[in-house]
mmCIF file of C-alpha atoms in Angstrom:
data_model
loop_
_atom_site.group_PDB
_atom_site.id
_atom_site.type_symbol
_atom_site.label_atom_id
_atom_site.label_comp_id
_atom_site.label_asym_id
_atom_site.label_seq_id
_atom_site.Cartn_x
_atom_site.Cartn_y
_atom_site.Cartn_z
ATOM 1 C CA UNK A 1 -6.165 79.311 -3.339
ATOM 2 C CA UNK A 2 -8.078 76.049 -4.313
ATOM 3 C CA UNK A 3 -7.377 72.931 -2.960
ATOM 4 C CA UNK A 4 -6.561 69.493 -4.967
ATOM 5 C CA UNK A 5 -5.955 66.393 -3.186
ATOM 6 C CA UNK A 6 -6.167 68.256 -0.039
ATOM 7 C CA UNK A 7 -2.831 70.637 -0.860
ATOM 8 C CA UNK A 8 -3.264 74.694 -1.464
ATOM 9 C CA UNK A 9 -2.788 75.452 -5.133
ATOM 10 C CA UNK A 10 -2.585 78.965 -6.628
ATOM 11 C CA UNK A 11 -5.025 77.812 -9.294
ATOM 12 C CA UNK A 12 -8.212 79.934 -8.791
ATOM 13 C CA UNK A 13 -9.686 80.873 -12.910
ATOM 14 C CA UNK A 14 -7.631 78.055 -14.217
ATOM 15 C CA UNK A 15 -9.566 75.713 -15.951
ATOM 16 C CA UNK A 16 -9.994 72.233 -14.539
ATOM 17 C CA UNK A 17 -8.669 71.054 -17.640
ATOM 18 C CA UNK A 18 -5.284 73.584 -17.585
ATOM 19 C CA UNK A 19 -4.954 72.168 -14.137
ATOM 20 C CA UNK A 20 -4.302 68.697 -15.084
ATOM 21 C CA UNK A 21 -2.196 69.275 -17.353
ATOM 22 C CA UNK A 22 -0.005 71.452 -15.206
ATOM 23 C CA UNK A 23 -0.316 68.494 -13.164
ATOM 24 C CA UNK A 24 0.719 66.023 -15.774
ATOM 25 C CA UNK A 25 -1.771 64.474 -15.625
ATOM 26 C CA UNK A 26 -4.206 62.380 -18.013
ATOM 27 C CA UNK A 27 -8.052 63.271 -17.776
ATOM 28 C CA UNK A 28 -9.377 59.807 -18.423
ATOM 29 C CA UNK A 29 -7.019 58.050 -16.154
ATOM 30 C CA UNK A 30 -8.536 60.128 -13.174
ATOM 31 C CA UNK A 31 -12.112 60.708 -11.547
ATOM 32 C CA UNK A 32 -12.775 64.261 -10.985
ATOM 33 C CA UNK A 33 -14.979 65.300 -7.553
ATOM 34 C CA UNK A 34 -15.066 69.193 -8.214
ATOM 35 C CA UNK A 35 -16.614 70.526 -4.667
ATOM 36 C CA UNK A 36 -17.417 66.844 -4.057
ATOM 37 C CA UNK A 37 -19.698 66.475 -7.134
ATOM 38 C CA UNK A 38 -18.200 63.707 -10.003
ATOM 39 C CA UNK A 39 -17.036 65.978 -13.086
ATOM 40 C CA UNK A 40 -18.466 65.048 -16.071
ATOM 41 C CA UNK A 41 -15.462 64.517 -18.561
ATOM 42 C CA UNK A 42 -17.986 67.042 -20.744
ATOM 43 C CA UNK A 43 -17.110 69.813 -18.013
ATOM 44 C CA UNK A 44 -13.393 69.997 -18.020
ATOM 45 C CA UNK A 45 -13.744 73.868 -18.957
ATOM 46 C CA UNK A 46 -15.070 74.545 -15.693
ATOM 47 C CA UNK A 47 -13.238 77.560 -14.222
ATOM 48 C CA UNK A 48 -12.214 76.995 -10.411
ATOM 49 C CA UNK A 49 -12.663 79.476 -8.122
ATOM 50 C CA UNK A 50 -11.291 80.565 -5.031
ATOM 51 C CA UNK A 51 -11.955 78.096 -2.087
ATOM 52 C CA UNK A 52 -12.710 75.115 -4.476
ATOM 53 C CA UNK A 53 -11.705 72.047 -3.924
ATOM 54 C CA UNK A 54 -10.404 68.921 -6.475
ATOM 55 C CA UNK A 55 -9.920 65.366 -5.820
ATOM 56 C CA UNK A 56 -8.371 63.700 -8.315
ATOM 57 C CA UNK A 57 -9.024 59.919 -8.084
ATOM 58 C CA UNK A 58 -7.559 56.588 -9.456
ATOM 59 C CA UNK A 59 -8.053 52.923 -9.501
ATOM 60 C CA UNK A 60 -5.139 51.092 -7.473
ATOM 61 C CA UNK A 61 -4.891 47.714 -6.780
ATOM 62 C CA UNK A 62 -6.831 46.145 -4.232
ATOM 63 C CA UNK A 63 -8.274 43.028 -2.427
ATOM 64 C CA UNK B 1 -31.407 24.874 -10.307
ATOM 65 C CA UNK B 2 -29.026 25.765 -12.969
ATOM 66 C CA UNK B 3 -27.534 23.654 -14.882
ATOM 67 C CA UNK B 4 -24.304 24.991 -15.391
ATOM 68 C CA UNK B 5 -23.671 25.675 -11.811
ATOM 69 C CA UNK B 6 -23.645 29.197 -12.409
ATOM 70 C CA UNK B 7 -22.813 31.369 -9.353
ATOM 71 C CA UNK B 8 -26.173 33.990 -9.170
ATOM 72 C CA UNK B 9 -24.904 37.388 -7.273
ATOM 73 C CA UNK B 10 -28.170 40.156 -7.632
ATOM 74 C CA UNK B 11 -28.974 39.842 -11.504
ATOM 75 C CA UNK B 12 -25.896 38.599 -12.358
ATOM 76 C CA UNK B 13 -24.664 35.348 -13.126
ATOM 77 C CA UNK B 14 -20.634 33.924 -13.279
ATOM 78 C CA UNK B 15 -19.463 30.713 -14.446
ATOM 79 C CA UNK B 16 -16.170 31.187 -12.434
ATOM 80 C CA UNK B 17 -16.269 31.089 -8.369
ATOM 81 C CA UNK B 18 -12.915 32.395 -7.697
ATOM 82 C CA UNK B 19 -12.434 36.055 -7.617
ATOM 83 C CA UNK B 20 -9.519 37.775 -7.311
ATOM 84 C CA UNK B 21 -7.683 40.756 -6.200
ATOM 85 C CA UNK B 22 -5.410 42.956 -7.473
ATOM 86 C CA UNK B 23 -3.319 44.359 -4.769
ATOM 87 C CA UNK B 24 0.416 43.745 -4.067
ATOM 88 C CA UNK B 25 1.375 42.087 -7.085
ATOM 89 C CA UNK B 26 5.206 42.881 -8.246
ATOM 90 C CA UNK B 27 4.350 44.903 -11.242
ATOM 91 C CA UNK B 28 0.818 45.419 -13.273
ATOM 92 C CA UNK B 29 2.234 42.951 -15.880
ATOM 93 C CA UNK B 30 2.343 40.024 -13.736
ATOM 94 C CA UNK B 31 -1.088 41.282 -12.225
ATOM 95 C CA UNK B 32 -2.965 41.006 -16.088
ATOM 96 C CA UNK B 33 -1.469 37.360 -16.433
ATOM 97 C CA UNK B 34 -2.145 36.303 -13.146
ATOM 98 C CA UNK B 35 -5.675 37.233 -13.360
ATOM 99 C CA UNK B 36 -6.181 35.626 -16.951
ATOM 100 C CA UNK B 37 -4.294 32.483 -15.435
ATOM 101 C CA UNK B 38 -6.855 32.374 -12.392
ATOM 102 C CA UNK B 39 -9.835 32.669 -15.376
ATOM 103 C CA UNK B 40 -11.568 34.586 -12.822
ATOM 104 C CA UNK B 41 -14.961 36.910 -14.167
ATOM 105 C CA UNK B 42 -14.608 39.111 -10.936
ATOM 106 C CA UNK B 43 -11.697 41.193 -9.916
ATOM 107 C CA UNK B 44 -11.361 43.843 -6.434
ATOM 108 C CA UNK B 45 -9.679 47.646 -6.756
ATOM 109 C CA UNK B 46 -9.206 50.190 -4.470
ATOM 110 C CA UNK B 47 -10.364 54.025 -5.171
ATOM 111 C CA UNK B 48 -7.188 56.416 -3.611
ATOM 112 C CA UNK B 49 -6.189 60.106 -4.246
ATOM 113 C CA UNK B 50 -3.399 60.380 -7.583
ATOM 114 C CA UNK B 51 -0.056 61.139 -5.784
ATOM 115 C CA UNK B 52 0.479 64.681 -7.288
ATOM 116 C CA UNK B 53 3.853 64.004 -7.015
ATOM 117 C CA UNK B 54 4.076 59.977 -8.650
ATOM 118 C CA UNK B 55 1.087 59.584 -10.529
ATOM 119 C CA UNK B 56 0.723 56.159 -11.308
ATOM 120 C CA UNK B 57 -1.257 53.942 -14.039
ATOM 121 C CA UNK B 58 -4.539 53.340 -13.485
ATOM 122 C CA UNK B 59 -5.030 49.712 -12.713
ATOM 123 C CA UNK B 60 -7.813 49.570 -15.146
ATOM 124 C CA UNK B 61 -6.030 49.231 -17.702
ATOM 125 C CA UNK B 62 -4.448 46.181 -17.286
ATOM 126 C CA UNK B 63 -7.610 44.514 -15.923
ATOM 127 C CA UNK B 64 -8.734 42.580 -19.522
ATOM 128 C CA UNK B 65 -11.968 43.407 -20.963
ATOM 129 C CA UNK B 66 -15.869 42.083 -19.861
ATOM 130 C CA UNK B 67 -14.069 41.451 -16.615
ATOM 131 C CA UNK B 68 -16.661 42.795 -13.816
ATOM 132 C CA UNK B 69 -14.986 45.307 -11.556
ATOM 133 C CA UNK B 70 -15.936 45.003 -7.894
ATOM 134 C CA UNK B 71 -14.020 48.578 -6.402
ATOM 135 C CA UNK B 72 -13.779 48.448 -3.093
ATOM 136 C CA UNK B 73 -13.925 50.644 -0.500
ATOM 137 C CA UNK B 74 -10.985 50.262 1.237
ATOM 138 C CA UNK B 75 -9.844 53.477 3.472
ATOM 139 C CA UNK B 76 -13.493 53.605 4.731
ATOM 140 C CA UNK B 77 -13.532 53.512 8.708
ATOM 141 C CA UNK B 78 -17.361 54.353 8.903
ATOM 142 C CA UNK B 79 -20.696 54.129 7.033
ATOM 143 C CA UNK B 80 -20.392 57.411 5.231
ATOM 144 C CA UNK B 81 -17.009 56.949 3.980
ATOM 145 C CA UNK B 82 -17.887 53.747 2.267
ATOM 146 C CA UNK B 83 -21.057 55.218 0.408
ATOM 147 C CA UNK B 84 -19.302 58.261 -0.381
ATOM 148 C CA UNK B 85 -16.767 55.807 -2.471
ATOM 149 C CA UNK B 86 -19.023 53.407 -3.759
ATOM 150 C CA UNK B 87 -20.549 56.553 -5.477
ATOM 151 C CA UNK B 88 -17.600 57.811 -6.703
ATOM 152 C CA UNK B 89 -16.775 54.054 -7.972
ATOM 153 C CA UNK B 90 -20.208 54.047 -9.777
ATOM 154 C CA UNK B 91 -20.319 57.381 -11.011
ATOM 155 C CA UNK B 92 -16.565 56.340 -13.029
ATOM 156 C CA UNK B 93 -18.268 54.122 -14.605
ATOM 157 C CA UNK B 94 -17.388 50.149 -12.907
ATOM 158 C CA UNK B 95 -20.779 49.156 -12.609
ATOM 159 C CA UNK B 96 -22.569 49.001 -9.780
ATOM 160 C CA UNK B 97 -21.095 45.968 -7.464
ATOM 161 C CA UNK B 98 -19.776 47.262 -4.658
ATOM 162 C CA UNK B 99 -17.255 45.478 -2.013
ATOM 163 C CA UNK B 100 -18.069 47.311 1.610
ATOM 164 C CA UNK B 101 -15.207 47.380 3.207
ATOM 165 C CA UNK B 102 -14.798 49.329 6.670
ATOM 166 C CA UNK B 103 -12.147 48.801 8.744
ATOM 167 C CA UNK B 104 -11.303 51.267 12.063
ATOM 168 C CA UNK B 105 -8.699 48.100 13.572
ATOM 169 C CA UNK B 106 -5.698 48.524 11.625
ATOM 170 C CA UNK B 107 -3.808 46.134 13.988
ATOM 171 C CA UNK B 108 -5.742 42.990 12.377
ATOM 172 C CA UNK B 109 -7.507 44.628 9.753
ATOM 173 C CA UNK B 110 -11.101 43.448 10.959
ATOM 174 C CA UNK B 111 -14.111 44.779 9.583
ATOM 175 C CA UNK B 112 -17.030 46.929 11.418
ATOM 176 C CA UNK B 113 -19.841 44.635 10.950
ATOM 177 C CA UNK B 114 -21.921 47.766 12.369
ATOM 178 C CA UNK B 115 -21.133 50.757 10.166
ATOM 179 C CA UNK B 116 -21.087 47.725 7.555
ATOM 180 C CA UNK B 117 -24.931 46.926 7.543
ATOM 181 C CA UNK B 118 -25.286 51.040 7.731
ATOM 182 C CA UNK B 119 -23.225 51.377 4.385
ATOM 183 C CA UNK B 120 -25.185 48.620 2.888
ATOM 184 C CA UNK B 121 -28.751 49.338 3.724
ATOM 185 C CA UNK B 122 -27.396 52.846 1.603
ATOM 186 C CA UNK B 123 -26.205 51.279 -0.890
ATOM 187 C CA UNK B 124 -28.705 48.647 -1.773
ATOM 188 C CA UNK B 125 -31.651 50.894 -2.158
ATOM 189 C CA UNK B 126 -29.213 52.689 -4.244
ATOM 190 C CA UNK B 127 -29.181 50.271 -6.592
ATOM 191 C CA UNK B 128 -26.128 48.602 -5.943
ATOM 192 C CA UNK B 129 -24.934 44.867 -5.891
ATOM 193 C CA UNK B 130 -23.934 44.811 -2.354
ATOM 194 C CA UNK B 131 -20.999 42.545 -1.096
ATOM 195 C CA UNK B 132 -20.136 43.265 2.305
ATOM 196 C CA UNK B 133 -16.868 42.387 4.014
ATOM 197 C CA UNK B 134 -17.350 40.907 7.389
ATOM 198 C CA UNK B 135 -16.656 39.743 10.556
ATOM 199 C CA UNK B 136 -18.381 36.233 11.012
ATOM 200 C CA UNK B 137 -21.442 36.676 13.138
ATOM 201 C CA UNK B 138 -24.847 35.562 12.657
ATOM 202 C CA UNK B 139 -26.507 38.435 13.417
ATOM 203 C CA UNK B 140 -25.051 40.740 11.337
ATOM 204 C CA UNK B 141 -24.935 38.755 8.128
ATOM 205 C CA UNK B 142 -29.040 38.544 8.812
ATOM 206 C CA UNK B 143 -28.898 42.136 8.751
ATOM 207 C CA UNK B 144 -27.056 42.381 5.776
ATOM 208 C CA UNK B 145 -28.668 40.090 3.901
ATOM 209 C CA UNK B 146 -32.409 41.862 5.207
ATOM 210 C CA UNK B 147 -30.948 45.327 4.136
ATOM 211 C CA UNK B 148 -30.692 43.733 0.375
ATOM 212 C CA UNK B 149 -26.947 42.457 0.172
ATOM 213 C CA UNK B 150 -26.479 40.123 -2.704
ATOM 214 C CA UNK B 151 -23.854 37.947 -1.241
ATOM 215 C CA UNK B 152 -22.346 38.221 2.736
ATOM 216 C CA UNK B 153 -18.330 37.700 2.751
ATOM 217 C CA UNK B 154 -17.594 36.197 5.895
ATOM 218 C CA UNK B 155 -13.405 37.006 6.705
ATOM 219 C CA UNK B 156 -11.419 33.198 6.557
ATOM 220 C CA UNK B 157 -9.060 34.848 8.771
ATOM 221 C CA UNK B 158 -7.311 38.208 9.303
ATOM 222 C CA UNK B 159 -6.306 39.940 5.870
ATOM 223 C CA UNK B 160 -2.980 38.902 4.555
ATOM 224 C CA UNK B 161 -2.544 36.559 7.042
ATOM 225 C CA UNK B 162 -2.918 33.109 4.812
ATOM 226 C CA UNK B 163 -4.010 31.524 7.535
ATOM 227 C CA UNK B 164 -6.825 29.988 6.017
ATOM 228 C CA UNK B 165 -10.197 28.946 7.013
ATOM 229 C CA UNK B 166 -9.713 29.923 10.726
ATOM 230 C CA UNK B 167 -13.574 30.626 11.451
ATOM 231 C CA UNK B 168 -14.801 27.568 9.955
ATOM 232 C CA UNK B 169 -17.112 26.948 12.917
ATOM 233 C CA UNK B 170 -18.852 30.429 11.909
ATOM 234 C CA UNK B 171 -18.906 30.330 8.334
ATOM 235 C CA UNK B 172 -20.180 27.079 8.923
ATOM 236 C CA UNK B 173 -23.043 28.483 10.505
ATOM 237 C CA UNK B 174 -23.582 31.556 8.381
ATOM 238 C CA UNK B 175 -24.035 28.831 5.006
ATOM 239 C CA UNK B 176 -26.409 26.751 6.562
ATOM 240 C CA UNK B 177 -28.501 29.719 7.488
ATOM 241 C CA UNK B 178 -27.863 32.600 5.198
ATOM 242 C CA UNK B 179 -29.995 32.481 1.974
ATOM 243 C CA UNK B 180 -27.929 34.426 -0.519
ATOM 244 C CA UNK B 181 -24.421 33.346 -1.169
ATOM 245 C CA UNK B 182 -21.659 33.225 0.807
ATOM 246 C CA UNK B 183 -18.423 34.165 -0.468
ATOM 247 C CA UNK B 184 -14.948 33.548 1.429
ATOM 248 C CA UNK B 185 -12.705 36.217 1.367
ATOM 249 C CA UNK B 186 -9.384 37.032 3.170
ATOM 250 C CA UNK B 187 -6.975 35.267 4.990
ATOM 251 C CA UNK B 188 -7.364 31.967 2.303
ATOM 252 C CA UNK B 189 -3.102 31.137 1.959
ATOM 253 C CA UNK B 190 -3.564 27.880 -0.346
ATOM 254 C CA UNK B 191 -5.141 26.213 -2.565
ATOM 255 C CA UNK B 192 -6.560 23.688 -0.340
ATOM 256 C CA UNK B 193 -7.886 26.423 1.790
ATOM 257 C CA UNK B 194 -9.941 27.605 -1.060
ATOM 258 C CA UNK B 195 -11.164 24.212 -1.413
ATOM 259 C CA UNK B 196 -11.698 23.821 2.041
ATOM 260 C CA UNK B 197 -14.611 26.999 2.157
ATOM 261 C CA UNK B 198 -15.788 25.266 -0.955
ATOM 262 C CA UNK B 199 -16.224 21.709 0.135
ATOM 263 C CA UNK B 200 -17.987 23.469 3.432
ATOM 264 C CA UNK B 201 -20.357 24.924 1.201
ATOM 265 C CA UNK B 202 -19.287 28.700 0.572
ATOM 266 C CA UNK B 203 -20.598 29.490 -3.253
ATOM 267 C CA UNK B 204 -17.256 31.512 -4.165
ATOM 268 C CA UNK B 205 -13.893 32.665 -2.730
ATOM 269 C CA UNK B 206 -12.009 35.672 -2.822
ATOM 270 C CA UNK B 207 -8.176 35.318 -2.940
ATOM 271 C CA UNK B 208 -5.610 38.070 -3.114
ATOM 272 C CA UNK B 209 -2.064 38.060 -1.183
ATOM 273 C CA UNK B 210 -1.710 34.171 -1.250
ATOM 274 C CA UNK B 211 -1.616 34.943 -5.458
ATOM 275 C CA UNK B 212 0.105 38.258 -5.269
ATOM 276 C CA UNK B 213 2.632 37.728 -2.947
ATOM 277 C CA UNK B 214 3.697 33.645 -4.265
ATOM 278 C CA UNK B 215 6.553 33.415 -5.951
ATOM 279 C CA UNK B 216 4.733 32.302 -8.886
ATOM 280 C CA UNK B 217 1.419 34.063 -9.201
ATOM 281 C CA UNK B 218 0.738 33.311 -12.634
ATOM 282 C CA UNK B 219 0.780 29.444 -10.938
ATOM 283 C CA UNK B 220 -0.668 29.737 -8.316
ATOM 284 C CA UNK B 221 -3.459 31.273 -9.590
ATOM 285 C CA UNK B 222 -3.910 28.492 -11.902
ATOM 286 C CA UNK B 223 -3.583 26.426 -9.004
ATOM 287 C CA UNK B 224 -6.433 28.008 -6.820
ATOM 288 C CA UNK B 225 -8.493 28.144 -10.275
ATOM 289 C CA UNK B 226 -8.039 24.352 -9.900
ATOM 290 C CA UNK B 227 -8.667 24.307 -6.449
ATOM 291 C CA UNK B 228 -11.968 26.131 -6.474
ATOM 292 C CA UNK B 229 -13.373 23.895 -9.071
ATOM 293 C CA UNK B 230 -12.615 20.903 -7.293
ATOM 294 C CA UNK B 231 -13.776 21.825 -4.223
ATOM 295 C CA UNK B 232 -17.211 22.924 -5.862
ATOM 296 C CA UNK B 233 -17.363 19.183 -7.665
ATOM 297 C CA UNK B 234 -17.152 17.571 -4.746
ATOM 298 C CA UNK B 235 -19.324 19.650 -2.199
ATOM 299 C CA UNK B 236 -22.049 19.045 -5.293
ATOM 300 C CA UNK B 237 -20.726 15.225 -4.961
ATOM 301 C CA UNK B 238 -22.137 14.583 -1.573
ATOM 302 C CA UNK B 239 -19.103 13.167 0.834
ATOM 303 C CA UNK B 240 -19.749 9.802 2.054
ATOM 304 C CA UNK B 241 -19.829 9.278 6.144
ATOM 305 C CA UNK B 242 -17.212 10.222 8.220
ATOM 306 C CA UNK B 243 -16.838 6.556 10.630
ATOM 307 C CA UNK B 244 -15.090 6.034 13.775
ATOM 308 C CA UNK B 245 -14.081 1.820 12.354
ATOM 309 C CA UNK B 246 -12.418 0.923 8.930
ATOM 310 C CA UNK B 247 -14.394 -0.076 6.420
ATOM 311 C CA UNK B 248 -12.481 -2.018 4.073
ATOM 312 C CA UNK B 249 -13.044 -1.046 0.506
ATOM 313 C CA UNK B 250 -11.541 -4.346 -1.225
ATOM 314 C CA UNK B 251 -13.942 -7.360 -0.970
ATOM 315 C CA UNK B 252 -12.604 -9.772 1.515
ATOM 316 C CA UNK B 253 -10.696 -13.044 -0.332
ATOM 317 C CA UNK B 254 -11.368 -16.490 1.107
ATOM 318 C CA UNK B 255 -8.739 -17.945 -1.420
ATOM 319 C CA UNK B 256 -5.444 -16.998 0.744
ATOM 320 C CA UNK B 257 -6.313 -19.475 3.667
ATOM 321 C CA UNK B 258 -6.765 -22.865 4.328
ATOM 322 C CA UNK B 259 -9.886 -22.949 5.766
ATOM 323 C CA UNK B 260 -12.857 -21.500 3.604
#
């Protein structure tokens, strides 16, 4: 299992790139921190493996 | 001196001293024209997981261009947490001001001064532009301002509150001693409170719900625009004395008695 956003995902030898998509969602409207390093947008090809983990991260609105 | 009264944060100069945030605002639409309306050069974000399940815009895009981004890093409650965003801010590419924002109270939403001046030390030798959120104290802001901040952002009063310039006593204080600038931020409800922390000296404000949550925002940020610069032209006026007596400001007439 690998774990984005802190949930369990079947996902291990997907590629980070497959995986947003299954996700819906758009790669340049998220930050990638793959095993808490930022993901260059260069790397989506990475395979995951088991006992990864993604966070996928936006900009919200703030004060 | 400058000439244009430009406000100098780090290397970085604005011509605008209101900055605004861009939380709690109706829809992103109203957000964009609020922000032009305010003519701000400085707008606040917040970093936050995508909801897997409702991923939303990101905010980004409907901040307008050559606008500089100062992410926040809201969510923090300690040192670590804060410099673990900021890098994750930086490393997506907003530049490298930083709002430090640690809060552990979530009753009143009061910042750590402590893990604070941790997360900035950090972060300055980093290479960041360093604003930290705080708590008015002396003390700390000396801290902050030794461990390389490039502006200290002494709370008006509680976040969201609008109840203006509460600490004024403090901030008071933290201008006359404090070398780099001090900005305003939270709790300012009106216009006139944003004038207020300007006529007292503060070099910029930062103004979100009292925008946001109006019923006009696209006005009332025009309004606090308005308010900002007016309260800038006068501070830079001088005030005359404040007196205990009148002191009549139309000469005195002989002509409407009798007696000369």
């Amino acid at each position: 299992m690998v774990k984005v956003n802190g949930k369990e995902y079947p996902y291990q030898g997907k590629t980070i790139e497959w995986i947003l998509e299954n996700l819906e969602l758009d790669a340049s409207m998220v930050i990638i921190e793959y095993n808490q390093r930022i993901l260059e947008k260069s790397q989506l090809s990475t395979e995951v493996e088991k006992g990864d983990q993604l966070e996928l991260i936006t900009f919200l609105g703030g004060g | 001196m400058n000439k244009k009264d430009q406000l100098q944060l780090g290397k970085h100069f604005f011509n605008n001293r209101l900055l605004v945030g861009t939380g709690k605002y109706e829809n992103h639409d109203v957000m964009k024209k609020s922000i032009e309306a305010s003519n701000t050069e400085m707008v606040t974000m917040a970093l936050r997981r995508v909801d897997l399940k409702n991923p939303k815009e990101n905010v980004l895009n409907y901040i307008p261009k050559n606008m500089t981004l100062l992410p926040n890093t809201s969510g923090a409650r300690n040192a670590e947490e804060a410099v673990r965003i900021a890098r994750i801010a930086r490393a997506a590419g907003c530049g490298d001001f930083i709002k430090i924002e640690v809060i552990s109270d979530q009753k009143y939403l009061l910042p750590d001064n402590y893990e604070t001046i941790k997360a900035t030390k950090v972060l300055a030798e980093e290479g960041f532009h360093v604003l930290p959120y705080m708590s008015p104290d002396l003390m700390a802001a000396k801290e902050m301002e030794k461990a390389g901040a490039a502006a200290v952002m002494p709370l008006g009063s509680p976040i969201g509150s609008n109840r203006g310039i509460e600490n004024k006593g403090l901030i008071k204080i933290l201008i006359n001693e404090i070398q780099v600038p001090i900005i305003v931020d939270a709790g300012i409800g009106k216009p006139s409170h944003a004038a207020e922390a300007m006529e007292l000296g503060a070099k910029a404000v930062l103004v979100n719900t009292a925008i946001a949550a109006s019923k006009d925002p696209i006005a009332m940020a025009r309004a606090f625009d308005y308010a900002v610069k007016a309260g800038r032209l006068a501070y830079l006026s001088k005030f005359g004395e404040i007196k205990s007596q009148g002191d009549a400001s139309s000469p005195l007439t002989g002509f409407l008695r009798k007696e000369q």
